[in-house]
Amino acid sequence: MNHEYRPYTLIAEITYRCPLRCPYCSNPIDYARHGAEIDTDTWLRVFHEAEALGVVQLNLTGGEPLLRDDLELFIEKASKLELYTNLITSGIPLTFERLSRFRALGLNSVQLSIQGTRPPESDRIAGAPSFHRKLEAMHWVKSLELPLTMNVVLHRDNIADIADFIKLAEDFSTDRIELANVQYLGWALQNRSALLPTREQLERARTVAEHARGRLQGKMEVVFVTPDYYSVYPKSCMDGWGRRFIVVNPEGFALPCHLAQTIPGLHFENVRQCHLEEIWHHSSSFNQFRGDGWLPDPCRTCDRRARDFGGCRCQAFHVTGNAGATDPACSLSPDHGRIESARRQASHLAGLPVLFEYRSGRGFTQT
């Protein structure tokens, strides 16, 4: 047991269902085989237990959280618990009337995803017609004076349009734009060869973002997230395993990060049977990679070990087969050659048509 760590944010993945089929979705690749969603009363109890544990922020996400009919009850409960509540949505199928109810019930902010800056490109990436409805949803958010973050997942097929994304955010007076390059896990790993940009594309985009950050300082926050595959050192995934974030997925499993359940050999408790405090402090899997006592070489002697905590455990597993390995995105990792190989492949594929594998209830579809 370790009482040193306190969760500040609960990420409530309230459904895997979604009207879109983005090729970088973090939902499970085999999501159609996953169990039933936990019920309303269980979620309300989890929110109460999270607040008692020290959580101050609640992210309502999915899939598409708007597909839950009880979303109003979740927002109302979170407001009564004085949790800062952020709705993370595609904007589909939002209505102005429902968003107005959310605001009246205490919703604090909205993060809305945009896949492209023009209808054909955006709809192709999303796997469904959605562009114009997203713009309408952004207009509603701003008209209700809710803080709005425009989230853009950057990849090889849209990274050249970064200036247009920033202009779109300016046109809607968004408070924040998050230009987040794909992290290659889940469906993004499945589509890595189609999504990974070249270093040249990335550096051009970074220059545009840095210029916009300076120009818009004090008016709009501009965040640019570099993909792990082009970093010298890995990021501190979720601020370290089991340190500050707790994820509860639609089936009720409490996790240190969205994809931790994809690592074999780890057992995660379910909030249907266990109290969140018990899970946070006592779960063997939450404690598996906490702190730095478990770190392998070269991490254990690295002066960055208290900053990045060895990087992402899911990435370590899905690239090397060993969740306890140094994140291969780190240039010091003995497995870093696997990342370099993926970068070389991205260079070879530059300029070729992009083919995505989309999620569906029956498996993969390609276009």
CSV table of C-alpha atoms in Angstrom, one decimal:
chain,number,residue,atom,x,y,z
A,1,MET,CA,0.0,0.0,0.0
A,2,ASN,CA,1.2,3.5,-0.8
A,3,HIS,CA,-0.5,6.7,0.4
A,4,GLU,CA,2.1,9.0,-1.2
A,5,TYR,CA,0.0,9.5,-4.3
A,6,ARG,CA,-3.3,11.3,-4.8
A,7,PRO,CA,-5.4,11.3,-7.9
A,8,TYR,CA,-6.3,14.8,-9.1
A,9,THR,CA,-8.3,13.8,-12.2
A,10,LEU,CA,-10.9,11.1,-12.8
A,11,ILE,CA,-11.2,10.2,-16.5
A,12,ALA,CA,-14.7,8.7,-16.8
A,13,GLU,CA,-15.0,6.8,-20.1
A,14,ILE,CA,-18.7,6.4,-19.9
A,15,THR,CA,-19.2,4.5,-23.2
A,16,TYR,CA,-17.2,3.0,-26.1
A,17,ARG,CA,-20.1,3.8,-28.5
A,18,CYS,CA,-19.3,6.6,-31.0
A,19,PRO,CA,-20.8,7.8,-34.3
A,20,LEU,CA,-17.3,8.4,-35.7
A,21,ARG,CA,-14.6,5.9,-36.6
A,22,CYS,CA,-11.4,7.9,-36.3
A,23,PRO,CA,-8.4,5.8,-37.3
A,24,TYR,CA,-6.5,6.9,-34.1
A,25,CYS,CA,-9.3,6.1,-31.6
A,26,SER,CA,-8.0,5.0,-28.2
A,27,ASN,CA,-11.0,2.6,-27.7
A,28,PRO,CA,-10.1,-1.1,-27.7
A,29,ILE,CA,-9.4,-2.6,-31.1
A,30,ASP,CA,-11.7,-5.5,-30.0
A,31,TYR,CA,-14.2,-3.2,-28.4
A,32,ALA,CA,-17.2,-5.1,-29.9
A,33,ARG,CA,-16.3,-8.0,-27.6
A,34,HIS,CA,-16.2,-5.9,-24.4
A,35,GLY,CA,-18.9,-6.1,-21.7
A,36,ALA,CA,-21.9,-4.0,-20.8
A,37,GLU,CA,-21.5,-0.4,-19.6
A,38,ILE,CA,-21.8,0.2,-15.9
A,39,ASP,CA,-25.1,1.7,-14.8
A,40,THR,CA,-26.0,5.2,-13.7
A,41,ASP,CA,-26.0,4.5,-9.9
A,42,THR,CA,-22.5,2.9,-10.1
A,43,TRP,CA,-21.1,6.0,-11.9
A,44,LEU,CA,-22.7,8.3,-9.4
A,45,ARG,CA,-21.1,6.3,-6.6
A,46,VAL,CA,-17.7,6.4,-8.3
A,47,PHE,CA,-17.9,10.2,-8.6
A,48,HIS,CA,-18.5,10.5,-4.9
A,49,GLU,CA,-15.7,8.1,-4.1
A,50,ALA,CA,-13.3,10.0,-6.4
A,51,GLU,CA,-14.1,13.3,-4.7
A,52,ALA,CA,-13.5,11.7,-1.3
A,53,LEU,CA,-10.1,10.4,-2.6
A,54,GLY,CA,-9.0,13.9,-3.5
A,55,VAL,CA,-10.1,14.2,-7.2
A,56,VAL,CA,-10.9,17.8,-8.2
A,57,GLN,CA,-11.4,17.4,-12.0
A,58,LEU,CA,-13.7,15.1,-13.9
A,59,ASN,CA,-13.4,14.4,-17.6
A,60,LEU,CA,-16.5,12.9,-19.1
A,61,THR,CA,-15.4,11.1,-22.3
A,62,GLY,CA,-15.8,8.0,-24.3
A,63,GLY,CA,-16.4,7.0,-27.1
A,64,GLU,CA,-19.0,9.7,-27.4
A,65,PRO,CA,-20.4,10.6,-23.9
A,66,LEU,CA,-23.4,12.3,-25.5
A,67,LEU,CA,-24.7,8.8,-26.3
A,68,ARG,CA,-25.4,8.2,-22.6
A,69,ASP,CA,-29.0,9.3,-21.7
A,70,ASP,CA,-27.9,9.8,-18.1
A,71,LEU,CA,-25.2,12.4,-18.9
A,72,GLU,CA,-27.3,15.1,-17.3
A,73,LEU,CA,-27.3,13.2,-14.0
A,74,PHE,CA,-23.6,12.8,-14.1
A,75,ILE,CA,-23.0,16.6,-14.7
A,76,GLU,CA,-25.5,17.4,-11.9
A,77,LYS,CA,-23.8,15.0,-9.4
A,78,ALA,CA,-20.3,16.3,-10.3
A,79,SER,CA,-21.5,19.9,-9.8
A,80,LYS,CA,-22.9,19.1,-6.3
A,81,LEU,CA,-19.5,17.5,-5.5
A,82,GLU,CA,-17.8,20.7,-6.7
A,83,LEU,CA,-15.8,18.8,-9.3
A,84,TYR,CA,-14.5,20.9,-12.3
A,85,THR,CA,-16.3,19.0,-15.1
A,86,ASN,CA,-15.1,18.9,-18.7
A,87,LEU,CA,-17.1,17.3,-21.5
A,88,ILE,CA,-14.8,15.7,-24.1
A,89,THR,CA,-17.0,15.2,-27.2
A,90,SER,CA,-17.1,15.0,-31.0
A,91,GLY,CA,-20.1,17.3,-30.9
A,92,ILE,CA,-22.2,14.6,-32.5
A,93,PRO,CA,-25.1,14.3,-31.7
A,94,LEU,CA,-25.3,17.5,-29.6
A,95,THR,CA,-28.2,19.9,-29.6
A,96,PHE,CA,-28.3,23.4,-28.4
A,97,GLU,CA,-31.1,22.5,-25.9
A,98,ARG,CA,-29.1,19.7,-24.4
A,99,LEU,CA,-26.0,21.8,-24.1
A,100,SER,CA,-28.0,24.5,-22.4
A,101,ARG,CA,-29.2,21.9,-19.8
A,102,PHE,CA,-25.6,20.8,-19.3
A,103,ARG,CA,-24.6,24.4,-18.6
A,104,ALA,CA,-27.5,25.0,-16.2
A,105,LEU,CA,-26.6,21.8,-14.3
A,106,GLY,CA,-23.0,23.0,-13.8
A,107,LEU,CA,-20.9,21.9,-16.7
A,108,ASN,CA,-17.6,23.9,-16.6
A,109,SER,CA,-16.0,23.4,-20.0
A,110,VAL,CA,-16.1,21.6,-23.3
A,111,GLN,CA,-13.4,20.0,-25.4
A,112,LEU,CA,-14.5,19.4,-29.0
A,113,SER,CA,-12.5,17.4,-31.6
A,114,ILE,CA,-11.9,18.6,-35.2
A,115,GLN,CA,-10.5,16.2,-37.7
A,116,GLY,CA,-9.9,18.5,-40.7
A,117,THR,CA,-10.5,22.1,-41.9
A,118,ARG,CA,-12.7,21.2,-44.9
A,119,PRO,CA,-15.7,18.9,-45.1
A,120,PRO,CA,-14.3,16.2,-47.4
A,121,GLU,CA,-11.0,15.7,-45.6
A,122,SER,CA,-12.6,16.0,-42.1
A,123,ASP,CA,-15.4,13.5,-42.9
A,124,ARG,CA,-13.0,11.0,-44.5
A,125,ILE,CA,-10.8,11.0,-41.4
A,126,ALA,CA,-13.7,10.8,-39.0
A,127,GLY,CA,-15.2,8.0,-41.1
A,128,ALA,CA,-18.6,9.8,-41.2
A,129,PRO,CA,-20.2,13.1,-42.3
A,130,SER,CA,-19.7,15.4,-39.3
A,131,PHE,CA,-17.7,18.6,-40.2
A,132,HIS,CA,-20.6,21.1,-40.4
A,133,ARG,CA,-22.2,19.7,-37.2
A,134,LYS,CA,-19.0,20.2,-35.3
A,135,LEU,CA,-18.8,23.8,-36.4
A,136,GLU,CA,-22.4,24.3,-35.2
A,137,ALA,CA,-21.6,22.7,-31.9
A,138,MET,CA,-18.6,25.0,-31.4
A,139,HIS,CA,-20.8,28.0,-32.1
A,140,TRP,CA,-23.3,26.8,-29.4
A,141,VAL,CA,-20.5,26.4,-26.8
A,142,LYS,CA,-19.3,29.9,-27.3
A,143,SER,CA,-22.8,31.4,-27.4
A,144,LEU,CA,-23.4,29.9,-23.9
A,145,GLU,CA,-20.1,31.4,-22.8
A,146,LEU,CA,-18.6,28.0,-21.9
A,147,PRO,CA,-14.8,27.7,-22.1
A,148,LEU,CA,-14.0,25.8,-25.4
A,149,THR,CA,-10.9,23.8,-26.3
A,150,MET,CA,-10.6,22.7,-29.9
A,151,ASN,CA,-8.7,19.4,-30.0
A,152,VAL,CA,-6.9,18.5,-33.2
A,153,VAL,CA,-5.2,15.1,-33.5
A,154,LEU,CA,-2.4,15.8,-36.0
A,155,HIS,CA,-1.0,13.1,-38.3
A,156,ARG,CA,0.5,12.7,-41.8
A,157,ASP,CA,-2.8,13.3,-43.6
A,158,ASN,CA,-3.7,16.7,-41.9
A,159,ILE,CA,-0.5,18.1,-40.3
A,160,ALA,CA,0.1,20.4,-43.3
A,161,ASP,CA,-3.1,22.2,-42.5
A,162,ILE,CA,-2.0,23.3,-39.1
A,163,ALA,CA,-2.2,27.0,-39.9
A,164,ASP,CA,-5.8,26.5,-41.1
A,165,PHE,CA,-6.7,24.7,-37.9
A,166,ILE,CA,-5.4,27.7,-35.9
A,167,LYS,CA,-7.3,30.1,-38.1
A,168,LEU,CA,-10.5,28.1,-37.5
A,169,ALA,CA,-9.9,28.2,-33.8
A,170,GLU,CA,-9.5,32.0,-34.0
A,171,ASP,CA,-12.6,32.4,-36.1
A,172,PHE,CA,-14.6,30.7,-33.3
A,173,SER,CA,-12.8,32.6,-30.5
A,174,THR,CA,-11.8,29.3,-28.8
A,175,ASP,CA,-10.1,29.6,-25.5
A,176,ARG,CA,-7.5,26.9,-26.2
A,177,ILE,CA,-6.4,24.8,-29.2
A,178,GLU,CA,-4.7,21.5,-28.5
A,179,LEU,CA,-2.6,20.4,-31.5
A,180,ALA,CA,-1.9,16.9,-30.3
A,181,ASN,CA,0.2,14.6,-32.6
A,182,VAL,CA,-1.0,11.1,-32.6
A,183,GLN,CA,0.3,8.8,-29.8
A,184,TYR,CA,0.7,5.3,-31.4
A,185,LEU,CA,-1.4,3.0,-29.3
A,186,GLY,CA,-4.7,1.3,-29.9
A,187,TRP,CA,-6.1,2.1,-33.3
A,188,ALA,CA,-3.3,4.6,-34.0
A,189,LEU,CA,-0.8,1.8,-33.7
A,190,GLN,CA,-2.9,-0.3,-36.1
A,191,ASN,CA,-2.8,2.7,-38.5
A,192,ARG,CA,0.8,3.8,-37.7
A,193,SER,CA,2.1,3.5,-41.2
A,194,ALA,CA,-0.7,5.7,-42.5
A,195,LEU,CA,-0.6,8.3,-39.7
A,196,LEU,CA,3.1,8.9,-38.8
A,197,PRO,CA,4.4,12.1,-40.3
A,198,THR,CA,7.9,12.7,-41.5
A,199,ARG,CA,10.3,14.7,-39.4
A,200,GLU,CA,10.2,17.5,-41.9
A,201,GLN,CA,6.4,17.7,-41.7
A,202,LEU,CA,6.6,17.8,-37.9
A,203,GLU,CA,9.2,20.6,-37.8
A,204,ARG,CA,7.2,22.7,-40.2
A,205,ALA,CA,4.1,22.3,-38.0
A,206,ARG,CA,6.0,23.0,-34.9
A,207,THR,CA,7.3,26.3,-36.3
A,208,VAL,CA,3.8,27.4,-37.3
A,209,ALA,CA,2.5,26.5,-33.8
A,210,GLU,CA,5.3,28.4,-32.0
A,211,HIS,CA,4.6,31.5,-34.1
A,212,ALA,CA,0.9,31.3,-33.3
A,213,ARG,CA,1.6,30.8,-29.6
A,214,GLY,CA,3.5,34.0,-29.5
A,215,ARG,CA,1.1,35.9,-31.6
A,216,LEU,CA,-2.0,34.8,-29.7
A,217,GLN,CA,-0.5,35.0,-26.2
A,218,GLY,CA,-3.2,36.3,-23.8
A,219,LYS,CA,-5.9,35.7,-26.3
A,220,MET,CA,-5.9,31.9,-27.0
A,221,GLU,CA,-3.7,29.2,-25.5
A,222,VAL,CA,-1.9,27.2,-28.2
A,223,VAL,CA,-0.6,23.7,-27.2
A,224,PHE,CA,1.5,21.6,-29.5
A,225,VAL,CA,2.1,18.0,-28.4
A,226,THR,CA,5.1,16.3,-30.1
A,227,PRO,CA,4.6,12.6,-31.0
A,228,ASP,CA,6.7,10.3,-28.9
A,229,TYR,CA,8.3,8.9,-32.0
A,230,TYR,CA,10.2,12.1,-32.6
A,231,SER,CA,11.2,12.9,-29.0
A,232,VAL,CA,14.7,12.5,-27.6
A,233,TYR,CA,13.2,11.5,-24.2
A,234,PRO,CA,9.8,10.0,-23.5
A,235,LYS,CA,6.9,11.9,-21.9
A,236,SER,CA,5.8,11.3,-18.4
A,237,CYS,CA,2.8,9.2,-19.4
A,238,MET,CA,-0.3,10.3,-17.4
A,239,ASP,CA,2.3,12.1,-15.1
A,240,GLY,CA,3.5,8.7,-14.1
A,241,TRP,CA,1.7,5.4,-13.7
A,242,GLY,CA,-0.8,5.6,-10.8
A,243,ARG,CA,0.4,9.0,-9.6
A,244,ARG,CA,-2.2,11.6,-10.5
A,245,PHE,CA,-4.8,10.2,-12.8
A,246,ILE,CA,-7.4,7.4,-12.6
A,247,VAL,CA,-9.4,6.1,-15.5
A,248,VAL,CA,-12.6,4.2,-15.2
A,249,ASN,CA,-13.6,2.5,-18.4
A,250,PRO,CA,-17.2,1.8,-19.6
A,251,GLU,CA,-17.1,-1.7,-18.2
A,252,GLY,CA,-16.1,-0.4,-14.7
A,253,PHE,CA,-12.4,-1.3,-14.6
A,254,ALA,CA,-10.2,1.2,-12.8
A,255,LEU,CA,-7.0,1.8,-14.7
A,256,PRO,CA,-3.8,4.0,-14.5
A,257,CYS,CA,-4.3,5.0,-18.2
A,258,HIS,CA,-6.7,4.4,-21.0
A,259,LEU,CA,-5.0,1.3,-22.5
A,260,ALA,CA,-3.4,-0.3,-19.4
A,261,GLN,CA,-5.9,-3.2,-19.7
A,262,THR,CA,-4.2,-4.2,-23.0
A,263,ILE,CA,-1.1,-5.3,-21.0
A,264,PRO,CA,-1.4,-9.0,-20.3
A,265,GLY,CA,-0.6,-10.3,-16.8
A,266,LEU,CA,-2.0,-7.2,-15.0
A,267,HIS,CA,-5.2,-7.6,-13.0
A,268,PHE,CA,-7.4,-4.5,-12.6
A,269,GLU,CA,-10.3,-4.4,-10.2
A,270,ASN,CA,-13.8,-3.3,-11.2
A,271,VAL,CA,-15.7,-0.5,-9.4
A,272,ARG,CA,-18.8,-2.7,-9.5
A,273,GLN,CA,-17.2,-4.8,-6.7
A,274,CYS,CA,-14.5,-2.6,-5.2
A,275,HIS,CA,-14.4,0.9,-3.6
A,276,LEU,CA,-12.2,3.4,-5.6
A,277,GLU,CA,-10.1,4.2,-2.6
A,278,GLU,CA,-9.3,0.5,-2.1
A,279,ILE,CA,-8.3,0.2,-5.7
A,280,TRP,CA,-6.1,3.3,-5.7
A,281,HIS,CA,-4.1,2.4,-2.7
A,282,HIS,CA,-4.1,-1.4,-2.7
A,283,SER,CA,-4.3,-2.6,-6.3
A,284,SER,CA,-1.2,-4.6,-7.2
A,285,SER,CA,-1.5,-3.4,-10.8
A,286,PHE,CA,-1.7,0.3,-9.8
A,287,ASN,CA,1.4,-0.3,-7.6
A,288,GLN,CA,3.2,-2.3,-10.3
A,289,PHE,CA,4.9,0.7,-12.0
A,290,ARG,CA,4.5,3.4,-9.4
A,291,GLY,CA,7.6,5.4,-8.3
A,292,ASP,CA,11.0,4.4,-9.5
A,293,GLY,CA,11.8,1.2,-7.6
A,294,TRP,CA,10.8,-1.0,-10.6
A,295,LEU,CA,12.8,0.9,-13.2
A,296,PRO,CA,15.1,-1.1,-15.6
A,297,ASP,CA,18.4,0.0,-16.9
A,298,PRO,CA,19.2,2.6,-18.2
A,299,CYS,CA,16.3,4.4,-16.5
A,300,ARG,CA,17.3,3.5,-12.9
A,301,THR,CA,20.5,5.6,-13.1
A,302,CYS,CA,19.1,8.3,-15.4
A,303,ASP,CA,18.7,11.8,-13.9
A,304,ARG,CA,15.4,12.1,-15.7
A,305,ARG,CA,13.8,9.1,-13.9
A,306,ALA,CA,11.8,11.3,-11.5
A,307,ARG,CA,10.5,13.3,-14.5
A,308,ASP,CA,9.4,10.7,-17.1
A,309,PHE,CA,9.2,7.6,-14.9
A,310,GLY,CA,10.5,5.4,-17.7
A,311,GLY,CA,7.9,6.7,-20.2
A,312,CYS,CA,4.7,4.9,-21.3
A,313,ARG,CA,4.2,1.3,-20.1
A,314,CYS,CA,1.6,0.5,-22.8
A,315,GLN,CA,4.0,1.8,-25.5
A,316,ALA,CA,6.8,-0.3,-24.0
A,317,PHE,CA,4.6,-3.4,-24.2
A,318,HIS,CA,3.1,-2.9,-27.6
A,319,VAL,CA,6.5,-2.1,-29.3
A,320,THR,CA,8.8,-4.4,-27.3
A,321,GLY,CA,6.5,-7.0,-25.8
A,322,ASN,CA,7.7,-6.1,-22.3
A,323,ALA,CA,5.7,-3.6,-20.2
A,324,GLY,CA,8.7,-3.2,-17.8
A,325,ALA,CA,11.1,-2.1,-20.5
A,326,THR,CA,12.3,1.4,-21.0
A,327,ASP,CA,9.9,3.2,-23.3
A,328,PRO,CA,11.4,2.6,-26.8
A,329,ALA,CA,10.6,6.2,-27.7
A,330,CYS,CA,13.6,7.2,-25.5
A,331,SER,CA,16.8,7.6,-27.5
A,332,LEU,CA,18.6,5.8,-24.7
A,333,SER,CA,16.4,2.7,-24.9
A,334,PRO,CA,18.1,-0.5,-26.3
A,335,ASP,CA,14.9,-0.9,-28.3
A,336,HIS,CA,14.9,2.6,-29.8
A,337,GLY,CA,15.8,1.1,-33.2
A,338,ARG,CA,12.2,0.0,-33.6
A,339,ILE,CA,11.1,3.6,-33.4
A,340,GLU,CA,13.7,4.7,-35.9
A,341,SER,CA,12.5,2.0,-38.2
A,342,ALA,CA,9.0,3.3,-38.1
A,343,ARG,CA,10.3,6.8,-38.8
A,344,ARG,CA,12.2,5.5,-41.9
A,345,GLN,CA,9.0,3.9,-43.1
A,346,ALA,CA,7.1,7.1,-42.7
A,347,SER,CA,9.7,8.9,-44.9
A,348,HIS,CA,9.4,6.1,-47.6
A,349,LEU,CA,5.6,6.5,-47.6
A,350,ALA,CA,5.5,10.3,-47.8
A,351,GLY,CA,3.4,11.4,-50.7
A,352,LEU,CA,1.6,8.1,-51.2
A,353,PRO,CA,-2.2,7.7,-50.8
A,354,VAL,CA,-3.2,7.3,-47.2
A,355,LEU,CA,-5.3,4.2,-46.4
A,356,PHE,CA,-7.0,3.9,-42.9
A,357,GLU,CA,-8.3,0.9,-41.1
A,358,TYR,CA,-11.5,2.0,-39.4
A,359,ARG,CA,-13.2,0.4,-36.4
A,360,SER,CA,-16.5,-1.3,-37.0
A,361,GLY,CA,-18.7,-3.8,-35.0
A,362,ARG,CA,-17.5,-6.6,-37.3
A,363,GLY,CA,-13.8,-5.8,-37.3
A,364,PHE,CA,-11.7,-3.7,-39.7
A,365,THR,CA,-12.9,-1.7,-42.7
A,366,GLN,CA,-10.4,0.0,-45.0
A,367,THR,CA,-10.6,3.1,-47.2
